Amino acid sequence: MNDDMEPTALNAVLARFDALLARVERLLPAPPAGPDWERCIAFRWRRAQGRGWLEGVTRPHRLRLRDLRCIDRQKALLERNIRQFVRGVPANNVLLWGSRGTGKSSLIKALLNEYAPQGLRLIEVDKHELIDLPEIVRALEGRSERFLIFCDDLSFEAEDSSYKALKATLDGSIAAPPDNVLLCATSNRRHLLPEYMRDNQASQVTAEGELHHGEAVEEKISLSERFGLWLSFHPFKQDEYLEVVAYWLDQLGHAGGLDEAARAEALRYALTRGSRSGRVAWQFARDWVGRHALEG
């Protein structure tokens, strides 16, 4: 009799367990939908509750290459590298480094808009999510699009070990990255890691005159060297800054253009910001045009 009752009791327990699981599942958030490859050209990598997913950017910045002034050399070199990548021929991972507001990330956005019709896509990854790079790359492998994995304003502190995931993905893992993935980073630091005077004290010069860096310096250089294309960005000269101001005043429809009053105010604006850059020029133009619109 006990043998006949045991399966019945077990079935009752299993049924109650299934009902409990169903209640719990209803309380959990729905899994994120897959990326909309047809609608979006840019994505962000997100992670929550132990899951990572690609979130489409529905309103990407619509910058155009002609909007970026006074960085013609950097523009030409990076565009050539992107053309190589889009065509499926060898291209290099890219590090854009230098002064703030000088067009590093804007150049990436403008090139995305220019080459999106040819299959270029962008995936933005925050620094603290770089540990997920292998997972991100696996999700892109085999697709026909060409993906820029973009990390903006990238830098690491001395005790931060997350840069090792980036090093491995760039060049250092036994698994080669797929051909449809290129890494692109912007930074204010040329070597991404902080540099100290004491790091150079361990450097040595051999009898043949060859310089041997200390281990700390070698660690910093080994990360940035994994980017095959380095592009440097520097503060604008005064004439370059004013040229960009004049361009944005025209684009924003200011009839007066860069007259004497606008020129003098633009220079004062840059002085208060402590920087002459494309970003400051854009911000001044918006402020100037907005003020005149209110007065009109």
PDB file of C-alpha atoms in Angstrom:
ATOM      1  CA  MET A   1       0.000   0.000   0.000  1.00  0.00           C
ATOM      2  CA  ASN A   2       2.887   2.345   0.815  1.00  0.00           C
ATOM      3  CA  ASP A   3       4.411   1.573  -2.585  1.00  0.00           C
ATOM      4  CA  ASP A   4       1.169   2.722  -4.252  1.00  0.00           C
ATOM      5  CA  MET A   5       1.038   5.985  -2.281  1.00  0.00           C
ATOM      6  CA  GLU A   6       4.639   7.158  -2.776  1.00  0.00           C
ATOM      7  CA  PRO A   7       4.302   8.067  -6.481  1.00  0.00           C
ATOM      8  CA  THR A   8       1.084   9.955  -5.742  1.00  0.00           C
ATOM      9  CA  ALA A   9       2.735  11.988  -2.977  1.00  0.00           C
ATOM     10  CA  LEU A  10       5.740  12.660  -5.196  1.00  0.00           C
ATOM     11  CA  ASN A  11       3.527  13.870  -8.019  1.00  0.00           C
ATOM     12  CA  ALA A  12       1.743  16.230  -5.630  1.00  0.00           C
ATOM     13  CA  VAL A  13       5.056  17.693  -4.458  1.00  0.00           C
ATOM     14  CA  LEU A  14       6.244  18.158  -8.034  1.00  0.00           C
ATOM     15  CA  ALA A  15       2.986  19.850  -8.997  1.00  0.00           C
ATOM     16  CA  ARG A  16       3.293  22.289  -6.093  1.00  0.00           C
ATOM     17  CA  PHE A  17       6.915  22.938  -7.023  1.00  0.00           C
ATOM     18  CA  ASP A  18       5.929  23.687 -10.650  1.00  0.00           C
ATOM     19  CA  ALA A  19       3.243  26.090  -9.443  1.00  0.00           C
ATOM     20  CA  LEU A  20       5.761  27.864  -7.206  1.00  0.00           C
ATOM     21  CA  LEU A  21       8.228  28.209 -10.103  1.00  0.00           C
ATOM     22  CA  ALA A  22       5.494  29.661 -12.296  1.00  0.00           C
ATOM     23  CA  ARG A  23       4.731  32.313  -9.656  1.00  0.00           C
ATOM     24  CA  VAL A  24       8.403  33.240  -9.315  1.00  0.00           C
ATOM     25  CA  GLU A  25       8.849  33.492 -13.092  1.00  0.00           C
ATOM     26  CA  ARG A  26       5.938  35.920 -13.291  1.00  0.00           C
ATOM     27  CA  LEU A  27       7.687  38.195 -10.789  1.00  0.00           C
ATOM     28  CA  LEU A  28      10.993  38.201 -12.681  1.00  0.00           C
ATOM     29  CA  PRO A  29      11.587  40.817 -15.403  1.00  0.00           C
ATOM     30  CA  ALA A  30      11.217  39.560 -18.938  1.00  0.00           C
ATOM     31  CA  PRO A  31      14.489  38.769 -20.702  1.00  0.00           C
ATOM     32  CA  PRO A  32      15.643  41.624 -22.937  1.00  0.00           C
ATOM     33  CA  ALA A  33      14.720  41.362 -26.583  1.00  0.00           C
ATOM     34  CA  GLY A  34      17.452  40.576 -29.067  1.00  0.00           C
ATOM     35  CA  PRO A  35      19.146  43.444 -30.940  1.00  0.00           C
ATOM     36  CA  ASP A  36      17.218  44.956 -33.836  1.00  0.00           C
ATOM     37  CA  TRP A  37      19.928  44.653 -36.470  1.00  0.00           C
ATOM     38  CA  GLU A  38      17.752  46.096 -39.223  1.00  0.00           C
ATOM     39  CA  ARG A  39      16.581  49.238 -37.427  1.00  0.00           C
ATOM     40  CA  CYS A  40      19.656  50.303 -35.433  1.00  0.00           C
ATOM     41  CA  ILE A  41      23.205  51.148 -36.459  1.00  0.00           C
ATOM     42  CA  ALA A  42      24.498  51.690 -32.913  1.00  0.00           C
ATOM     43  CA  PHE A  43      24.154  49.624 -29.746  1.00  0.00           C
ATOM     44  CA  ARG A  44      25.176  49.738 -26.098  1.00  0.00           C
ATOM     45  CA  TRP A  45      26.265  46.749 -24.069  1.00  0.00           C
ATOM     46  CA  ARG A  46      24.169  46.469 -20.913  1.00  0.00           C
ATOM     47  CA  ARG A  47      24.382  44.109 -17.950  1.00  0.00           C
ATOM     48  CA  ALA A  48      21.901  43.558 -15.134  1.00  0.00           C
ATOM     49  CA  GLN A  49      20.941  40.637 -12.889  1.00  0.00           C
ATOM     50  CA  GLY A  50      23.750  38.513 -14.256  1.00  0.00           C
ATOM     51  CA  ARG A  51      22.749  38.935 -17.907  1.00  0.00           C
ATOM     52  CA  GLY A  52      24.309  40.966 -20.684  1.00  0.00           C
ATOM     53  CA  TRP A  53      22.604  42.176 -23.836  1.00  0.00           C
ATOM     54  CA  LEU A  54      22.892  44.631 -26.719  1.00  0.00           C
ATOM     55  CA  GLU A  55      20.532  47.588 -26.448  1.00  0.00           C
ATOM     56  CA  GLY A  56      19.775  49.465 -29.657  1.00  0.00           C
ATOM     57  CA  VAL A  57      20.350  53.228 -29.801  1.00  0.00           C
ATOM     58  CA  THR A  58      17.280  54.674 -31.499  1.00  0.00           C
ATOM     59  CA  ARG A  59      18.610  58.245 -31.759  1.00  0.00           C
ATOM     60  CA  PRO A  60      22.343  58.207 -32.562  1.00  0.00           C
ATOM     61  CA  HIS A  61      24.213  61.471 -33.073  1.00  0.00           C
ATOM     62  CA  ARG A  62      23.867  62.572 -36.693  1.00  0.00           C
ATOM     63  CA  LEU A  63      27.303  64.151 -37.032  1.00  0.00           C
ATOM     64  CA  ARG A  64      28.734  64.408 -40.541  1.00  0.00           C
ATOM     65  CA  LEU A  65      32.382  64.254 -41.513  1.00  0.00           C
ATOM     66  CA  ARG A  66      32.191  67.772 -42.954  1.00  0.00           C
ATOM     67  CA  ASP A  67      31.072  69.035 -39.531  1.00  0.00           C
ATOM     68  CA  LEU A  68      34.498  68.208 -38.077  1.00  0.00           C
ATOM     69  CA  ARG A  69      36.950  71.016 -38.764  1.00  0.00           C
ATOM     70  CA  CYS A  70      40.688  71.439 -38.280  1.00  0.00           C
ATOM     71  CA  ILE A  71      41.402  67.714 -37.797  1.00  0.00           C
ATOM     72  CA  ASP A  72      41.889  66.849 -41.472  1.00  0.00           C
ATOM     73  CA  ARG A  73      44.928  64.616 -40.940  1.00  0.00           C
ATOM     74  CA  GLN A  74      43.266  62.504 -38.252  1.00  0.00           C
ATOM     75  CA  LYS A  75      40.078  62.341 -40.297  1.00  0.00           C
ATOM     76  CA  ALA A  76      41.880  61.112 -43.421  1.00  0.00           C
ATOM     77  CA  LEU A  77      43.881  58.417 -41.615  1.00  0.00           C
ATOM     78  CA  LEU A  78      40.959  57.037 -39.637  1.00  0.00           C
ATOM     79  CA  GLU A  79      38.611  57.096 -42.616  1.00  0.00           C
ATOM     80  CA  ARG A  80      41.114  55.116 -44.679  1.00  0.00           C
ATOM     81  CA  ASN A  81      41.353  52.507 -41.918  1.00  0.00           C
ATOM     82  CA  ILE A  82      37.542  52.279 -41.724  1.00  0.00           C
ATOM     83  CA  ARG A  83      37.292  51.882 -45.512  1.00  0.00           C
ATOM     84  CA  GLN A  84      39.713  48.982 -45.291  1.00  0.00           C
ATOM     85  CA  PHE A  85      37.672  47.414 -42.508  1.00  0.00           C
ATOM     86  CA  VAL A  86      34.326  47.829 -44.282  1.00  0.00           C
ATOM     87  CA  ARG A  87      35.726  46.295 -47.470  1.00  0.00           C
ATOM     88  CA  GLY A  88      36.938  43.259 -45.541  1.00  0.00           C
ATOM     89  CA  VAL A  89      40.672  43.830 -46.034  1.00  0.00           C
ATOM     90  CA  PRO A  90      43.147  44.077 -43.131  1.00  0.00           C
ATOM     91  CA  ALA A  91      42.675  47.072 -40.805  1.00  0.00           C
ATOM     92  CA  ASN A  92      44.031  48.067 -37.400  1.00  0.00           C
ATOM     93  CA  ASN A  93      42.474  48.598 -33.993  1.00  0.00           C
ATOM     94  CA  VAL A  94      42.493  52.322 -33.209  1.00  0.00           C
ATOM     95  CA  LEU A  95      43.481  54.494 -30.247  1.00  0.00           C
ATOM     96  CA  LEU A  96      42.537  58.175 -30.441  1.00  0.00           C
ATOM     97  CA  TRP A  97      44.247  60.085 -27.663  1.00  0.00           C
ATOM     98  CA  GLY A  98      44.766  63.692 -26.677  1.00  0.00           C
ATOM     99  CA  SER A  99      43.105  66.805 -25.347  1.00  0.00           C
ATOM    100  CA  ARG A 100      39.483  66.834 -24.314  1.00  0.00           C
ATOM    101  CA  GLY A 101      36.858  68.153 -26.714  1.00  0.00           C
ATOM    102  CA  THR A 102      39.061  67.995 -29.813  1.00  0.00           C
ATOM    103  CA  GLY A 103      36.878  65.619 -31.823  1.00  0.00           C
ATOM    104  CA  LYS A 104      37.992  62.109 -30.905  1.00  0.00           C
ATOM    105  CA  SER A 105      34.605  60.526 -30.213  1.00  0.00           C
ATOM    106  CA  SER A 106      32.858  62.860 -32.692  1.00  0.00           C
ATOM    107  CA  LEU A 107      35.039  61.471 -35.469  1.00  0.00           C
ATOM    108  CA  ILE A 108      33.969  57.929 -34.619  1.00  0.00           C
ATOM    109  CA  LYS A 109      30.286  58.931 -34.662  1.00  0.00           C
ATOM    110  CA  ALA A 110      30.621  60.761 -37.974  1.00  0.00           C
ATOM    111  CA  LEU A 111      32.342  57.791 -39.614  1.00  0.00           C
ATOM    112  CA  LEU A 112      29.591  55.491 -38.349  1.00  0.00           C
ATOM    113  CA  ASN A 113      26.983  57.661 -40.060  1.00  0.00           C
ATOM    114  CA  GLU A 114      29.056  57.824 -43.239  1.00  0.00           C
ATOM    115  CA  TYR A 115      29.638  54.070 -43.556  1.00  0.00           C
ATOM    116  CA  ALA A 116      26.493  52.623 -41.976  1.00  0.00           C
ATOM    117  CA  PRO A 117      24.969  52.096 -45.473  1.00  0.00           C
ATOM    118  CA  GLN A 118      27.970  49.857 -46.211  1.00  0.00           C
ATOM    119  CA  GLY A 119      27.326  47.701 -43.146  1.00  0.00           C
ATOM    120  CA  LEU A 120      29.298  49.478 -40.432  1.00  0.00           C
ATOM    121  CA  ARG A 121      27.804  49.193 -36.936  1.00  0.00           C
ATOM    122  CA  LEU A 122      28.986  50.468 -33.548  1.00  0.00           C
ATOM    123  CA  ILE A 123      28.784  48.887 -30.100  1.00  0.00           C
ATOM    124  CA  GLU A 124      29.598  51.144 -27.149  1.00  0.00           C
ATOM    125  CA  VAL A 125      31.083  49.396 -24.126  1.00  0.00           C
ATOM    126  CA  ASP A 126      31.763  51.109 -20.805  1.00  0.00           C
ATOM    127  CA  LYS A 127      35.143  50.559 -19.215  1.00  0.00           C
ATOM    128  CA  HIS A 128      33.760  48.532 -16.323  1.00  0.00           C
ATOM    129  CA  GLU A 129      32.067  46.173 -18.821  1.00  0.00           C
ATOM    130  CA  LEU A 130      35.283  45.323 -20.679  1.00  0.00           C
ATOM    131  CA  ILE A 131      35.385  42.033 -18.817  1.00  0.00           C
ATOM    132  CA  ASP A 132      32.461  41.016 -21.046  1.00  0.00           C
ATOM    133  CA  LEU A 133      34.402  41.520 -24.298  1.00  0.00           C
ATOM    134  CA  PRO A 134      34.695  37.791 -25.059  1.00  0.00           C
ATOM    135  CA  GLU A 135      30.919  37.422 -24.654  1.00  0.00           C
ATOM    136  CA  ILE A 136      30.262  40.443 -26.867  1.00  0.00           C
ATOM    137  CA  VAL A 137      32.597  39.223 -29.579  1.00  0.00           C
ATOM    138  CA  ARG A 138      30.954  35.783 -29.601  1.00  0.00           C
ATOM    139  CA  ALA A 139      27.554  37.428 -30.186  1.00  0.00           C
ATOM    140  CA  LEU A 140      28.921  39.181 -33.299  1.00  0.00           C
ATOM    141  CA  GLU A 141      30.831  36.332 -34.866  1.00  0.00           C
ATOM    142  CA  GLY A 142      29.434  35.164 -38.177  1.00  0.00           C
ATOM    143  CA  ARG A 143      27.267  38.209 -38.871  1.00  0.00           C
ATOM    144  CA  SER A 144      27.617  40.067 -42.170  1.00  0.00           C
ATOM    145  CA  GLU A 145      27.889  43.529 -40.582  1.00  0.00           C
ATOM    146  CA  ARG A 146      31.213  45.117 -39.636  1.00  0.00           C
ATOM    147  CA  PHE A 147      31.340  46.085 -35.950  1.00  0.00           C
ATOM    148  CA  LEU A 148      33.317  48.816 -34.198  1.00  0.00           C
ATOM    149  CA  ILE A 149      33.539  48.059 -30.496  1.00  0.00           C
ATOM    150  CA  PHE A 150      33.895  51.551 -29.053  1.00  0.00           C
ATOM    151  CA  CYS A 151      35.099  52.520 -25.578  1.00  0.00           C
ATOM    152  CA  ASP A 152      35.032  56.263 -24.959  1.00  0.00           C
ATOM    153  CA  ASP A 153      37.257  58.119 -22.503  1.00  0.00           C
ATOM    154  CA  LEU A 154      39.198  54.985 -21.656  1.00  0.00           C
ATOM    155  CA  SER A 155      41.799  55.005 -18.905  1.00  0.00           C
ATOM    156  CA  PHE A 156      42.821  52.761 -16.064  1.00  0.00           C
ATOM    157  CA  GLU A 157      44.176  53.392 -12.613  1.00  0.00           C
ATOM    158  CA  ALA A 158      47.314  51.672 -11.423  1.00  0.00           C
ATOM    159  CA  GLU A 159      45.435  49.108  -9.326  1.00  0.00           C
ATOM    160  CA  ASP A 160      42.771  48.457 -11.979  1.00  0.00           C
ATOM    161  CA  SER A 161      43.230  45.009 -13.502  1.00  0.00           C
ATOM    162  CA  SER A 162      40.282  45.152 -15.926  1.00  0.00           C
ATOM    163  CA  TYR A 163      42.618  46.340 -18.676  1.00  0.00           C
ATOM    164  CA  LYS A 164      43.853  42.761 -18.985  1.00  0.00           C
ATOM    165  CA  ALA A 165      40.572  41.753 -20.628  1.00  0.00           C
ATOM    166  CA  LEU A 166      41.141  44.460 -23.210  1.00  0.00           C
ATOM    167  CA  LYS A 167      44.728  43.346 -23.794  1.00  0.00           C
ATOM    168  CA  ALA A 168      43.632  39.765 -24.374  1.00  0.00           C
ATOM    169  CA  THR A 169      40.932  40.759 -26.845  1.00  0.00           C
ATOM    170  CA  LEU A 170      43.242  43.076 -28.761  1.00  0.00           C
ATOM    171  CA  ASP A 171      46.121  40.647 -29.068  1.00  0.00           C
ATOM    172  CA  GLY A 172      47.010  38.143 -26.433  1.00  0.00           C
ATOM    173  CA  SER A 173      44.371  35.444 -26.344  1.00  0.00           C
ATOM    174  CA  ILE A 174      44.759  32.058 -27.979  1.00  0.00           C
ATOM    175  CA  ALA A 175      41.448  32.734 -29.767  1.00  0.00           C
ATOM    176  CA  ALA A 176      41.721  35.192 -32.656  1.00  0.00           C
ATOM    177  CA  PRO A 177      39.020  37.896 -32.831  1.00  0.00           C
ATOM    178  CA  PRO A 178      36.619  37.562 -35.774  1.00  0.00           C
ATOM    179  CA  ASP A 179      37.351  39.545 -38.923  1.00  0.00           C
ATOM    180  CA  ASN A 180      34.151  41.589 -38.580  1.00  0.00           C
ATOM    181  CA  VAL A 181      35.210  43.206 -35.274  1.00  0.00           C
ATOM    182  CA  LEU A 182      37.490  46.206 -34.768  1.00  0.00           C
ATOM    183  CA  LEU A 183      38.250  47.881 -31.431  1.00  0.00           C
ATOM    184  CA  CYS A 184      38.336  51.652 -31.170  1.00  0.00           C
ATOM    185  CA  ALA A 185      39.069  53.640 -28.000  1.00  0.00           C
ATOM    186  CA  THR A 186      39.458  57.299 -27.076  1.00  0.00           C
ATOM    187  CA  SER A 187      41.542  58.499 -24.156  1.00  0.00           C
ATOM    188  CA  ASN A 188      43.248  61.544 -22.697  1.00  0.00           C
ATOM    189  CA  ARG A 189      46.251  59.306 -21.983  1.00  0.00           C
ATOM    190  CA  ARG A 190      48.577  57.997 -24.654  1.00  0.00           C
ATOM    191  CA  HIS A 191      49.320  54.817 -22.709  1.00  0.00           C
ATOM    192  CA  LEU A 192      45.893  54.507 -20.985  1.00  0.00           C
ATOM    193  CA  LEU A 193      47.536  53.902 -17.605  1.00  0.00           C
ATOM    194  CA  PRO A 194      48.929  56.597 -15.249  1.00  0.00           C
ATOM    195  CA  GLU A 195      52.610  57.362 -15.727  1.00  0.00           C
ATOM    196  CA  TYR A 196      54.883  58.190 -12.807  1.00  0.00           C
ATOM    197  CA  MET A 197      58.453  59.449 -12.673  1.00  0.00           C
ATOM    198  CA  ARG A 198      59.410  56.502 -10.504  1.00  0.00           C
ATOM    199  CA  ASP A 199      58.451  54.115 -13.319  1.00  0.00           C
ATOM    200  CA  ASN A 200      61.385  55.371 -15.379  1.00  0.00           C
ATOM    201  CA  GLN A 201      63.904  54.948 -12.569  1.00  0.00           C
ATOM    202  CA  ALA A 202      64.024  51.213 -13.270  1.00  0.00           C
ATOM    203  CA  SER A 203      64.955  51.768 -16.932  1.00  0.00           C
ATOM    204  CA  GLN A 204      68.461  50.775 -17.998  1.00  0.00           C
ATOM    205  CA  VAL A 205      70.732  51.569 -20.930  1.00  0.00           C
ATOM    206  CA  THR A 206      72.946  48.725 -22.148  1.00  0.00           C
ATOM    207  CA  ALA A 207      76.542  49.088 -23.264  1.00  0.00           C
ATOM    208  CA  GLU A 208      75.295  49.147 -26.852  1.00  0.00           C
ATOM    209  CA  GLY A 209      73.055  52.106 -26.054  1.00  0.00           C
ATOM    210  CA  GLU A 210      69.800  50.136 -26.132  1.00  0.00           C
ATOM    211  CA  LEU A 211      67.087  51.339 -23.750  1.00  0.00           C
ATOM    212  CA  HIS A 212      65.442  48.693 -21.555  1.00  0.00           C
ATOM    213  CA  HIS A 213      62.304  49.917 -19.859  1.00  0.00           C
ATOM    214  CA  GLY A 214      61.384  48.839 -16.363  1.00  0.00           C
ATOM    215  CA  GLU A 215      58.504  46.434 -15.821  1.00  0.00           C
ATOM    216  CA  ALA A 216      56.023  49.184 -14.922  1.00  0.00           C
ATOM    217  CA  VAL A 217      56.727  51.089 -18.129  1.00  0.00           C
ATOM    218  CA  GLU A 218      56.621  47.919 -20.219  1.00  0.00           C
ATOM    219  CA  GLU A 219      53.190  47.079 -18.796  1.00  0.00           C
ATOM    220  CA  LYS A 220      51.830  50.489 -19.803  1.00  0.00           C
ATOM    221  CA  ILE A 221      53.338  50.416 -23.289  1.00  0.00           C
ATOM    222  CA  SER A 222      52.235  46.832 -23.965  1.00  0.00           C
ATOM    223  CA  LEU A 223      48.574  47.831 -23.724  1.00  0.00           C
ATOM    224  CA  SER A 224      48.667  50.822 -26.063  1.00  0.00           C
ATOM    225  CA  GLU A 225      50.934  48.991 -28.524  1.00  0.00           C
ATOM    226  CA  ARG A 226      48.131  46.543 -29.208  1.00  0.00           C
ATOM    227  CA  PHE A 227      46.366  49.333 -31.104  1.00  0.00           C
ATOM    228  CA  GLY A 228      47.855  49.409 -34.591  1.00  0.00           C
ATOM    229  CA  LEU A 229      46.716  52.965 -35.372  1.00  0.00           C
ATOM    230  CA  TRP A 230      47.429  55.824 -32.970  1.00  0.00           C
ATOM    231  CA  LEU A 231      45.966  59.257 -33.686  1.00  0.00           C
ATOM    232  CA  SER A 232      46.827  62.269 -31.521  1.00  0.00           C
ATOM    233  CA  PHE A 233      44.537  65.269 -30.979  1.00  0.00           C
ATOM    234  CA  HIS A 234      45.767  68.614 -29.663  1.00  0.00           C
ATOM    235  CA  PRO A 235      44.189  71.899 -28.523  1.00  0.00           C
ATOM    236  CA  PHE A 236      43.165  74.249 -31.318  1.00  0.00           C
ATOM    237  CA  LYS A 237      45.086  77.380 -32.164  1.00  0.00           C
ATOM    238  CA  GLN A 238      43.071  80.584 -31.886  1.00  0.00           C
ATOM    239  CA  ASP A 239      42.443  80.837 -35.635  1.00  0.00           C
ATOM    240  CA  GLU A 240      41.287  77.208 -35.767  1.00  0.00           C
ATOM    241  CA  TYR A 241      38.952  77.730 -32.840  1.00  0.00           C
ATOM    242  CA  LEU A 242      37.404  80.792 -34.464  1.00  0.00           C
ATOM    243  CA  GLU A 243      37.040  78.922 -37.750  1.00  0.00           C
ATOM    244  CA  VAL A 244      34.990  76.249 -35.997  1.00  0.00           C
ATOM    245  CA  VAL A 245      32.906  78.895 -34.224  1.00  0.00           C
ATOM    246  CA  ALA A 246      32.144  80.558 -37.571  1.00  0.00           C
ATOM    247  CA  TYR A 247      31.165  77.218 -39.083  1.00  0.00           C
ATOM    248  CA  TRP A 248      28.663  76.404 -36.323  1.00  0.00           C
ATOM    249  CA  LEU A 249      27.205  79.898 -36.299  1.00  0.00           C
ATOM    250  CA  ASP A 250      26.479  79.420 -39.991  1.00  0.00           C
ATOM    251  CA  GLN A 251      25.068  75.917 -39.484  1.00  0.00           C
ATOM    252  CA  LEU A 252      22.767  77.193 -36.733  1.00  0.00           C
ATOM    253  CA  GLY A 253      21.458  79.925 -39.029  1.00  0.00           C
ATOM    254  CA  HIS A 254      22.948  82.993 -37.337  1.00  0.00           C
ATOM    255  CA  ALA A 255      22.661  85.776 -39.878  1.00  0.00           C
ATOM    256  CA  GLY A 256      25.373  87.938 -38.316  1.00  0.00           C
ATOM    257  CA  GLY A 257      28.088  85.307 -38.663  1.00  0.00           C
ATOM    258  CA  LEU A 258      31.371  85.770 -36.832  1.00  0.00           C
ATOM    259  CA  ASP A 259      31.286  89.559 -36.544  1.00  0.00           C
ATOM    260  CA  GLU A 260      33.496  91.521 -34.143  1.00  0.00           C
ATOM    261  CA  ALA A 261      31.080  91.133 -31.250  1.00  0.00           C
ATOM    262  CA  ALA A 262      30.785  87.358 -31.732  1.00  0.00           C
ATOM    263  CA  ARG A 263      34.550  87.019 -32.166  1.00  0.00           C
ATOM    264  CA  ALA A 264      35.344  88.864 -28.944  1.00  0.00           C
ATOM    265  CA  GLU A 265      32.709  86.942 -27.004  1.00  0.00           C
ATOM    266  CA  ALA A 266      33.913  83.617 -28.417  1.00  0.00           C
ATOM    267  CA  LEU A 267      37.439  84.303 -27.191  1.00  0.00           C
ATOM    268  CA  ARG A 268      36.165  85.278 -23.729  1.00  0.00           C
ATOM    269  CA  TYR A 269      34.038  82.118 -23.652  1.00  0.00           C
ATOM    270  CA  ALA A 270      37.065  79.918 -24.410  1.00  0.00           C
ATOM    271  CA  LEU A 271      39.082  81.735 -21.739  1.00  0.00           C
ATOM    272  CA  THR A 272      36.469  81.008 -19.077  1.00  0.00           C
ATOM    273  CA  ARG A 273      36.403  77.344 -20.122  1.00  0.00           C
ATOM    274  CA  GLY A 274      40.180  77.056 -20.119  1.00  0.00           C
ATOM    275  CA  SER A 275      40.155  75.378 -23.512  1.00  0.00           C
ATOM    276  CA  ARG A 276      39.968  76.099 -27.229  1.00  0.00           C
ATOM    277  CA  SER A 277      38.392  73.064 -28.819  1.00  0.00           C
ATOM    278  CA  GLY A 278      35.666  71.985 -31.186  1.00  0.00           C
ATOM    279  CA  ARG A 279      33.410  71.200 -28.242  1.00  0.00           C
ATOM    280  CA  VAL A 280      33.824  74.669 -26.744  1.00  0.00           C
ATOM    281  CA  ALA A 281      33.241  76.255 -30.171  1.00  0.00           C
ATOM    282  CA  TRP A 282      30.000  74.285 -30.569  1.00  0.00           C
ATOM    283  CA  GLN A 283      28.840  75.210 -27.083  1.00  0.00           C
ATOM    284  CA  PHE A 284      29.572  78.895 -27.629  1.00  0.00           C
ATOM    285  CA  ALA A 285      27.739  78.919 -30.972  1.00  0.00           C
ATOM    286  CA  ARG A 286      24.643  77.410 -29.369  1.00  0.00           C
ATOM    287  CA  ASP A 287      24.768  79.921 -26.541  1.00  0.00           C
ATOM    288  CA  TRP A 288      25.285  82.899 -28.886  1.00  0.00           C
ATOM    289  CA  VAL A 289      22.552  81.891 -31.329  1.00  0.00           C
ATOM    290  CA  GLY A 290      20.148  81.094 -28.496  1.00  0.00           C
ATOM    291  CA  ARG A 291      20.707  84.434 -26.793  1.00  0.00           C
ATOM    292  CA  HIS A 292      20.097  86.346 -30.009  1.00  0.00           C
ATOM    293  CA  ALA A 293      16.967  84.328 -30.695  1.00  0.00           C
ATOM    294  CA  LEU A 294      15.542  85.403 -27.332  1.00  0.00           C
ATOM    295  CA  GLU A 295      16.426  89.044 -27.949  1.00  0.00           C
ATOM    296  CA  GLY A 296      14.840  88.932 -31.398  1.00  0.00           C
TER     297      GLY A 296
END
